[in-house]
PDB file of C-alpha atoms in Angstrom:
ATOM      1  CA  MET A   1       9.238 -12.831  -2.166  1.00  0.00           C
ATOM      2  CA  ALA A   2       9.150 -15.776   0.207  1.00  0.00           C
ATOM      3  CA  ASN A   3      12.770 -16.977  -0.487  1.00  0.00           C
ATOM      4  CA  GLU A   4      15.157 -17.339   2.691  1.00  0.00           C
ATOM      5  CA  SER A   5      17.669 -15.666   1.021  1.00  0.00           C
ATOM      6  CA  ILE A   6      16.343 -12.375   0.371  1.00  0.00           C
ATOM      7  CA  PRO A   7      15.439 -11.491   4.259  1.00  0.00           C
ATOM      8  CA  ARG A   8      14.684  -8.008   4.384  1.00  0.00           C
ATOM      9  CA  ARG A   9      11.231  -8.349   1.987  1.00  0.00           C
ATOM     10  CA  HIS A  10      10.184 -10.519   4.293  1.00  0.00           C
ATOM     11  CA  PHE A  11      11.121  -9.509   7.852  1.00  0.00           C
ATOM     12  CA  LEU A  12       8.001  -7.564   7.754  1.00  0.00           C
ATOM     13  CA  ARG A  13       5.692  -9.601   6.721  1.00  0.00           C
ATOM     14  CA  GLY A  14       3.883 -10.322  10.016  1.00  0.00           C
ATOM     15  CA  ALA A  15       2.346  -6.771   9.633  1.00  0.00           C
ATOM     16  CA  GLY A  16      -0.384  -7.212   7.370  1.00  0.00           C
ATOM     17  CA  ALA A  17      -3.105  -5.306   9.105  1.00  0.00           C
ATOM     18  CA  ALA A  18      -1.277  -2.156   8.215  1.00  0.00           C
ATOM     19  CA  GLY A  19      -4.133  -0.043   6.912  1.00  0.00           C
ATOM     20  CA  THR A  20      -6.620  -0.951   9.839  1.00  0.00           C
ATOM     21  CA  ALA A  21      -3.493  -0.509  12.456  1.00  0.00           C
ATOM     22  CA  VAL A  22      -2.878   3.452  11.946  1.00  0.00           C
ATOM     23  CA  ALA A  23      -5.831   3.694  13.764  1.00  0.00           C
ATOM     24  CA  THR A  24      -3.931   4.264  17.317  1.00  0.00           C
ATOM     25  CA  ALA A  25      -1.051   6.162  15.440  1.00  0.00           C
ATOM     26  CA  LEU A  26      -0.594   7.692  18.002  1.00  0.00           C
ATOM     27  CA  SER A  27      -1.032   7.569  22.516  1.00  0.00           C
ATOM     28  CA  GLY A  28      -1.233  11.609  22.315  1.00  0.00           C
ATOM     29  CA  GLY A  29      -2.283  14.769  20.395  1.00  0.00           C
ATOM     30  CA  LEU A  30       0.130  15.990  17.621  1.00  0.00           C
ATOM     31  CA  PRO A  31       3.374  17.034  18.848  1.00  0.00           C
ATOM     32  CA  ALA A  32       3.921  20.998  19.062  1.00  0.00           C
ATOM     33  CA  ASP A  33       5.776  20.813  16.294  1.00  0.00           C
ATOM     34  CA  ALA A  34       4.535  18.591  13.617  1.00  0.00           C
ATOM     35  CA  GLN A  35       2.082  20.909  11.632  1.00  0.00           C
ATOM     36  CA  ALA A  36       5.718  22.171  11.187  1.00  0.00           C
ATOM     37  CA  GLN A  37       7.241  19.497   9.433  1.00  0.00           C
ATOM     38  CA  ALA A  38       4.120  19.170   7.015  1.00  0.00           C
ATOM     39  CA  GLN A  39       5.069  21.846   4.665  1.00  0.00           C
ATOM     40  CA  PRO A  40       2.625  21.955   1.873  1.00  0.00           C
ATOM     41  CA  ALA A  41       5.100  22.569  -1.651  1.00  0.00           C
ATOM     42  CA  ALA A  42       8.470  22.306  -2.203  1.00  0.00           C
ATOM     43  CA  SER A  43      11.184  24.953  -3.272  1.00  0.00           C
ATOM     44  CA  PRO A  44      13.541  24.302  -5.756  1.00  0.00           C
ATOM     45  CA  GLN A  45      16.250  24.105  -3.480  1.00  0.00           C
ATOM     46  CA  ARG A  46      15.097  21.359  -1.386  1.00  0.00           C
ATOM     47  CA  ALA A  47      13.750  19.996  -5.109  1.00  0.00           C
ATOM     48  CA  ALA A  48      17.147  20.087  -6.757  1.00  0.00           C
ATOM     49  CA  ALA A  49      18.654  17.989  -3.611  1.00  0.00           C
ATOM     50  CA  ALA A  50      16.103  15.339  -3.565  1.00  0.00           C
ATOM     51  CA  PRO A  51      18.140  12.074  -3.002  1.00  0.00           C
ATOM     52  CA  THR A  52      18.946   9.878  -5.762  1.00  0.00           C
ATOM     53  CA  GLY A  53      16.435   8.319  -7.332  1.00  0.00           C
ATOM     54  CA  ILE A  54      13.764  11.594  -6.361  1.00  0.00           C
ATOM     55  CA  GLU A  55      11.870  13.282  -8.802  1.00  0.00           C
ATOM     56  CA  PRO A  56      11.476  17.595  -7.339  1.00  0.00           C
ATOM     57  CA  LEU A  57       9.102  16.680  -4.154  1.00  0.00           C
ATOM     58  CA  LEU A  58       5.537  18.214  -3.612  1.00  0.00           C
ATOM     59  CA  THR A  59       5.626  18.169   0.320  1.00  0.00           C
ATOM     60  CA  LEU A  60       7.912  16.228   2.222  1.00  0.00           C
ATOM     61  CA  THR A  61      10.925  17.897   3.189  1.00  0.00           C
ATOM     62  CA  GLN A  62      14.582  16.891   2.718  1.00  0.00           C
ATOM     63  CA  THR A  63      14.774  14.713   5.683  1.00  0.00           C
ATOM     64  CA  GLU A  64      10.781  13.142   5.489  1.00  0.00           C
ATOM     65  CA  ALA A  65      12.515  12.411   2.285  1.00  0.00           C
ATOM     66  CA  ALA A  66      15.689  10.755   2.944  1.00  0.00           C
ATOM     67  CA  PHE A  67      14.042   8.566   6.045  1.00  0.00           C
ATOM     68  CA  LEU A  68      11.681   7.304   3.964  1.00  0.00           C
ATOM     69  CA  SER A  69      14.116   6.627   1.196  1.00  0.00           C
ATOM     70  CA  ALA A  70      15.964   4.399   3.512  1.00  0.00           C
ATOM     71  CA  VAL A  71      13.017   2.507   4.927  1.00  0.00           C
ATOM     72  CA  TYR A  72      11.778   1.802   1.354  1.00  0.00           C
ATOM     73  CA  ASP A  73      15.269   0.193   0.916  1.00  0.00           C
ATOM     74  CA  THR A  74      15.449  -1.537   3.652  1.00  0.00           C
ATOM     75  CA  LEU A  75      12.104  -3.264   3.004  1.00  0.00           C
ATOM     76  CA  ILE A  76      13.285  -3.205  -0.489  1.00  0.00           C
ATOM     77  CA  PRO A  77      16.758  -3.347  -1.609  1.00  0.00           C
ATOM     78  CA  ALA A  78      18.208  -3.709  -5.037  1.00  0.00           C
ATOM     79  CA  ASP A  79      18.502  -7.797  -5.607  1.00  0.00           C
ATOM     80  CA  ARG A  80      17.705 -10.095  -8.149  1.00  0.00           C
ATOM     81  CA  LEU A  81      14.173  -9.430  -7.683  1.00  0.00           C
ATOM     82  CA  SER A  82      13.970  -5.544  -8.611  1.00  0.00           C
ATOM     83  CA  PRO A  83      15.522  -1.761  -8.020  1.00  0.00           C
ATOM     84  CA  SER A  84      15.383  -0.888  -4.754  1.00  0.00           C
ATOM     85  CA  GLY A  85      12.333   1.120  -3.478  1.00  0.00           C
ATOM     86  CA  THR A  86      13.857   4.575  -4.287  1.00  0.00           C
ATOM     87  CA  ASP A  87      14.583   3.534  -7.827  1.00  0.00           C
ATOM     88  CA  CYS A  88      11.516   1.773  -7.738  1.00  0.00           C
ATOM     89  CA  GLY A  89       9.332   5.612  -7.403  1.00  0.00           C
ATOM     90  CA  LEU A  90       8.435   4.661  -3.255  1.00  0.00           C
ATOM     91  CA  VAL A  91       8.830   7.945  -2.122  1.00  0.00           C
ATOM     92  CA  ASN A  92       7.443  10.122  -4.871  1.00  0.00           C
ATOM     93  CA  TYR A  93       4.097   8.082  -4.316  1.00  0.00           C
ATOM     94  CA  ILE A  94       4.252   8.539  -1.570  1.00  0.00           C
ATOM     95  CA  ASP A  95       4.885  12.549  -2.234  1.00  0.00           C
ATOM     96  CA  ARG A  96       2.221  12.540  -3.948  1.00  0.00           C
ATOM     97  CA  GLN A  97      -0.066  10.972  -1.583  1.00  0.00           C
ATOM     98  CA  LEU A  98       0.727  13.382   1.526  1.00  0.00           C
ATOM     99  CA  ALA A  99       0.628  16.386  -0.651  1.00  0.00           C
ATOM    100  CA  GLY A 100      -3.497  15.975  -2.187  1.00  0.00           C
ATOM    101  CA  ALA A 101      -6.635  15.178  -0.509  1.00  0.00           C
ATOM    102  CA  TRP A 102      -5.906  12.321   0.551  1.00  0.00           C
ATOM    103  CA  GLY A 103      -2.984  13.546   2.768  1.00  0.00           C
ATOM    104  CA  ASN A 104      -4.890  16.360   3.790  1.00  0.00           C
ATOM    105  CA  GLY A 105      -7.573  14.086   5.078  1.00  0.00           C
ATOM    106  CA  ALA A 106     -10.640  15.972   2.902  1.00  0.00           C
ATOM    107  CA  ARG A 107     -12.750  12.894   3.532  1.00  0.00           C
ATOM    108  CA  LEU A 108     -12.003  12.951   6.962  1.00  0.00           C
ATOM    109  CA  TYR A 109     -14.646  14.260  10.277  1.00  0.00           C
ATOM    110  CA  ARG A 110     -11.468  15.722  12.398  1.00  0.00           C
ATOM    111  CA  ASN A 111     -13.961  17.361  15.456  1.00  0.00           C
ATOM    112  CA  GLY A 112     -13.428  14.810  17.585  1.00  0.00           C
ATOM    113  CA  PRO A 113     -13.570  13.799  20.034  1.00  0.00           C
ATOM    114  CA  PHE A 114     -10.105  11.385  19.349  1.00  0.00           C
ATOM    115  CA  ILE A 115     -10.186   8.149  21.783  1.00  0.00           C
ATOM    116  CA  GLN A 116      -7.892   5.285  21.301  1.00  0.00           C
ATOM    117  CA  GLY A 117     -10.012   2.856  18.488  1.00  0.00           C
ATOM    118  CA  LYS A 118     -10.222  -0.197  17.980  1.00  0.00           C
ATOM    119  CA  PRO A 119      -8.245  -1.977  14.640  1.00  0.00           C
ATOM    120  CA  GLU A 120     -11.590  -2.682  12.583  1.00  0.00           C
ATOM    121  CA  GLN A 121     -12.590   0.758  13.389  1.00  0.00           C
ATOM    122  CA  GLY A 122     -10.586   2.447  11.031  1.00  0.00           C
ATOM    123  CA  TYR A 123      -8.332   5.312  11.176  1.00  0.00           C
ATOM    124  CA  GLN A 124      -9.275   7.705  14.681  1.00  0.00           C
ATOM    125  CA  LEU A 125      -6.649  10.111  14.900  1.00  0.00           C
ATOM    126  CA  ALA A 126      -6.741  13.524  15.052  1.00  0.00           C
ATOM    127  CA  LEU A 127      -4.341  14.446  13.082  1.00  0.00           C
ATOM    128  CA  THR A 128      -3.871  14.388   8.584  1.00  0.00           C
ATOM    129  CA  PRO A 129      -1.945  11.201   7.101  1.00  0.00           C
ATOM    130  CA  ARG A 130      -0.106  14.500   6.268  1.00  0.00           C
ATOM    131  CA  GLU A 131       1.169  15.681   9.575  1.00  0.00           C
ATOM    132  CA  LEU A 132       1.003  11.377  10.806  1.00  0.00           C
ATOM    133  CA  PHE A 133       3.940  10.595   8.781  1.00  0.00           C
ATOM    134  CA  ALA A 134       5.806  14.156  10.074  1.00  0.00           C
ATOM    135  CA  ALA A 135       5.248  13.330  13.639  1.00  0.00           C
ATOM    136  CA  GLY A 136       6.273   9.685  13.037  1.00  0.00           C
ATOM    137  CA  ILE A 137       9.615  10.175  10.805  1.00  0.00           C
ATOM    138  CA  LYS A 138      10.908  12.865  13.497  1.00  0.00           C
ATOM    139  CA  ALA A 139       9.691  10.488  16.285  1.00  0.00           C
ATOM    140  CA  ALA A 140      11.578   8.109  14.600  1.00  0.00           C
ATOM    141  CA  ASN A 141      14.206   9.979  14.003  1.00  0.00           C
ATOM    142  CA  ASP A 142      14.792  11.254  17.628  1.00  0.00           C
ATOM    143  CA  TRP A 143      14.293   7.459  18.536  1.00  0.00           C
ATOM    144  CA  THR A 144      17.967   6.639  16.234  1.00  0.00           C
ATOM    145  CA  ARG A 145      19.531   9.929  17.378  1.00  0.00           C
ATOM    146  CA  LYS A 146      19.286   8.654  20.519  1.00  0.00           C
ATOM    147  CA  THR A 147      20.085   4.873  20.253  1.00  0.00           C
ATOM    148  CA  TYR A 148      21.977   5.453  17.358  1.00  0.00           C
ATOM    149  CA  GLY A 149      23.423   8.882  17.525  1.00  0.00           C
ATOM    150  CA  LYS A 150      22.594   8.897  14.110  1.00  0.00           C
ATOM    151  CA  ASP A 151      19.384  10.158  12.107  1.00  0.00           C
ATOM    152  CA  PHE A 152      17.638   6.637  10.581  1.00  0.00           C
ATOM    153  CA  ASP A 153      18.660   7.772   7.455  1.00  0.00           C
ATOM    154  CA  ARG A 154      22.454   7.612   7.790  1.00  0.00           C
ATOM    155  CA  LEU A 155      22.629   4.449   9.847  1.00  0.00           C
ATOM    156  CA  ALA A 156      24.394   1.274   8.426  1.00  0.00           C
ATOM    157  CA  PRO A 157      22.503  -1.291   7.265  1.00  0.00           C
ATOM    158  CA  ALA A 158      21.926  -3.465   9.355  1.00  0.00           C
ATOM    159  CA  GLU A 159      21.041  -1.242  11.585  1.00  0.00           C
ATOM    160  CA  ARG A 160      17.862   0.554   9.742  1.00  0.00           C
ATOM    161  CA  GLU A 161      17.230  -3.427   9.506  1.00  0.00           C
ATOM    162  CA  ALA A 162      17.238  -3.917  13.669  1.00  0.00           C
ATOM    163  CA  ALA A 163      15.675  -0.870  14.393  1.00  0.00           C
ATOM    164  CA  LEU A 164      12.715  -1.202  12.304  1.00  0.00           C
ATOM    165  CA  LYS A 165      13.162  -4.606  13.154  1.00  0.00           C
ATOM    166  CA  THR A 166      12.781  -2.928  16.736  1.00  0.00           C
ATOM    167  CA  MET A 167       9.775  -0.904  15.653  1.00  0.00           C
ATOM    168  CA  GLU A 168       7.478  -3.375  14.999  1.00  0.00           C
ATOM    169  CA  ALA A 169       8.354  -5.037  18.256  1.00  0.00           C
ATOM    170  CA  GLY A 170       6.213  -2.415  19.842  1.00  0.00           C
ATOM    171  CA  LYS A 171      10.262  -1.219  21.643  1.00  0.00           C
ATOM    172  CA  ALA A 172      11.207   1.859  20.385  1.00  0.00           C
ATOM    173  CA  GLU A 173      10.668   4.221  22.536  1.00  0.00           C
ATOM    174  CA  LEU A 174       9.230   6.563  20.354  1.00  0.00           C
ATOM    175  CA  VAL A 175       7.680  10.363  22.292  1.00  0.00           C
ATOM    176  CA  ASP A 176       3.830  10.428  21.922  1.00  0.00           C
ATOM    177  CA  ILE A 177       3.910   7.769  18.220  1.00  0.00           C
ATOM    178  CA  ASN A 178       2.909   4.087  18.489  1.00  0.00           C
ATOM    179  CA  GLY A 179       6.558   2.905  16.977  1.00  0.00           C
ATOM    180  CA  LYS A 180       4.766  -0.267  15.910  1.00  0.00           C
ATOM    181  CA  GLN A 181       1.803   1.115  14.090  1.00  0.00           C
ATOM    182  CA  PHE A 182       3.583   3.768  12.614  1.00  0.00           C
ATOM    183  CA  LEU A 183       5.675   0.782  11.019  1.00  0.00           C
ATOM    184  CA  GLU A 184       2.817  -0.920   9.747  1.00  0.00           C
ATOM    185  CA  ALA A 185       1.793   2.811   7.870  1.00  0.00           C
ATOM    186  CA  LEU A 186       5.302   3.035   6.190  1.00  0.00           C
ATOM    187  CA  LEU A 187       4.829  -0.455   4.596  1.00  0.00           C
ATOM    188  CA  GLN A 188       1.549  -0.156   4.218  1.00  0.00           C
ATOM    189  CA  SER A 189       3.082   3.087   1.830  1.00  0.00           C
ATOM    190  CA  ALA A 190       5.435   0.429   0.187  1.00  0.00           C
ATOM    191  CA  MET A 191       3.300  -2.517  -0.833  1.00  0.00           C
ATOM    192  CA  GLU A 192       1.141   0.595  -1.941  1.00  0.00           C
ATOM    193  CA  GLY A 193       3.864   2.156  -3.822  1.00  0.00           C
ATOM    194  CA  PHE A 194       5.458  -1.239  -4.788  1.00  0.00           C
ATOM    195  CA  PHE A 195       2.400  -2.780  -6.444  1.00  0.00           C
ATOM    196  CA  ALA A 196      -0.196   0.612  -7.517  1.00  0.00           C
ATOM    197  CA  ASP A 197      -0.853   1.819 -11.277  1.00  0.00           C
ATOM    198  CA  PRO A 198       2.748   3.587 -12.111  1.00  0.00           C
ATOM    199  CA  ILE A 199       0.691   6.346 -13.153  1.00  0.00           C
ATOM    200  CA  TYR A 200       0.406   7.524  -9.039  1.00  0.00           C
ATOM    201  CA  GLY A 201       4.582   7.163  -9.182  1.00  0.00           C
ATOM    202  CA  GLY A 202       5.663   4.556  -7.406  1.00  0.00           C
ATOM    203  CA  ASN A 203       6.451   0.832  -9.769  1.00  0.00           C
ATOM    204  CA  ARG A 204       8.967   2.540 -11.635  1.00  0.00           C
ATOM    205  CA  ASN A 205       8.940   0.665 -15.465  1.00  0.00           C
ATOM    206  CA  LYS A 206       6.193  -1.336 -13.477  1.00  0.00           C
ATOM    207  CA  VAL A 207       8.909  -3.583 -12.842  1.00  0.00           C
ATOM    208  CA  SER A 208       6.516  -5.524  -9.577  1.00  0.00           C
ATOM    209  CA  TRP A 209       3.975  -6.513 -12.209  1.00  0.00           C
ATOM    210  CA  ARG A 210       7.087  -8.113 -14.830  1.00  0.00           C
ATOM    211  CA  MET A 211       8.539  -9.874 -11.349  1.00  0.00           C
ATOM    212  CA  VAL A 212       5.211 -11.793 -10.292  1.00  0.00           C
ATOM    213  CA  GLY A 213       3.932 -11.472 -13.477  1.00  0.00           C
ATOM    214  CA  TYR A 214       0.519  -9.061 -13.217  1.00  0.00           C
ATOM    215  CA  PRO A 215      -0.301  -8.220 -17.196  1.00  0.00           C
ATOM    216  CA  GLY A 216      -1.971  -4.475 -16.267  1.00  0.00           C
ATOM    217  CA  LEU A 217      -4.840  -3.647 -16.223  1.00  0.00           C
ATOM    218  CA  PRO A 218      -7.285  -6.445 -16.659  1.00  0.00           C
ATOM    219  CA  ALA A 219      -9.940  -5.680 -18.547  1.00  0.00           C
ATOM    220  CA  SER A 220      -7.989  -5.422 -21.649  1.00  0.00           C
ATOM    221  CA  TYR A 221      -7.499  -9.101 -21.504  1.00  0.00           C
ATOM    222  CA  GLY A 222     -10.211 -10.998 -21.115  1.00  0.00           C
ATOM    223  CA  ASP A 223      -9.808 -13.003 -24.671  1.00  0.00           C
ATOM    224  CA  LYS A 224      -6.432 -14.086 -23.421  1.00  0.00           C
ATOM    225  CA  ALA A 225      -8.586 -15.855 -19.671  1.00  0.00           C
ATOM    226  CA  LEU A 226      -8.350 -19.225 -21.945  1.00  0.00           C
ATOM    227  CA  GLU A 227      -5.144 -18.545 -23.178  1.00  0.00           C
ATOM    228  CA  TYR A 228      -2.724 -18.287 -20.330  1.00  0.00           C
ATOM    229  CA  ARG A 229      -5.093 -20.672 -18.106  1.00  0.00           C
ATOM    230  CA  GLY A 230      -2.250 -22.158 -15.843  1.00  0.00           C
ATOM    231  CA  LYS A 231       0.210 -20.942 -17.453  1.00  0.00           C
ATOM    232  CA  LYS A 232       2.805 -17.732 -16.396  1.00  0.00           C
ATOM    233  CA  VAL A 233       1.587 -14.814 -17.875  1.00  0.00           C
ATOM    234  CA  ALA A 234       4.009 -13.977 -20.269  1.00  0.00           C
ATOM    235  CA  ILE A 235       2.100 -10.863 -21.096  1.00  0.00           C
ATOM    236  CA  GLU A 236       3.883  -7.239 -21.484  1.00  0.00           C
ATOM    237  CA  PRO A 237       1.921  -4.846 -18.423  1.00  0.00           C
ATOM    238  CA  GLN A 238      -0.223  -2.302 -19.068  1.00  0.00           C
ATOM    239  CA  SER A 239      -0.802   0.438 -17.152  1.00  0.00           C
ATOM    240  CA  ILE A 240      -3.525   3.236 -17.301  1.00  0.00           C
ATOM    241  CA  GLY A 241      -0.967   5.726 -18.299  1.00  0.00           C
ATOM    242  CA  ASP A 242      -0.368   3.346 -21.747  1.00  0.00           C
ATOM    243  CA  PHE A 243      -4.450   4.303 -22.524  1.00  0.00           C
ATOM    244  CA  SER A 244      -4.288   8.440 -22.376  1.00  0.00           C
TER     245      SER A 244
END
């Protein structure tokens, strides 16, 4: 993935602190309509209209799914290395995460006070992750409509990349949202969905594991450590689902 002929796969590599940077992702509280964006379940009509490559949705709206699909396909385009981010299941991965306990802030202290913290202090927001994604997507689409005249998913590929680079540089004027840190949260979710065990919805057909030569569940290959020492691992990867 370090090949310079594949610029979209590495243009955000400087955002490696995504896991902790979300701590200050908002400059204020939850926008008034952000809660309304965080619908708890998908209707049959909404699920039937899901973008190509996306399974029925649990919590994301169609607008949110379209935005995330466009982001993930910009970060991970279909090329000689892998299918697109959407076809690898990244939208379904984050949809499941946001619909579950993590997305609903089950382990978060939410009674305040909420002040701007440092990245090493971890998540410091009044929002659940589900609310953060809803607010961030709405703010990002508002900004691209103002800047480019269209929602993010309707932009041309070059415009999508330019928009994400502007967010990465902290120059996107998103209302109530720190664009750079929301971008880092998106990148973190892309990395998780692309490399996690397929049982969680992403890494469809173990495509990323095959790409990097990862054999899957480490505990099952202890007897092959000496055999493959210093060599490329050529083992069909196995996931949690293969042992269920």
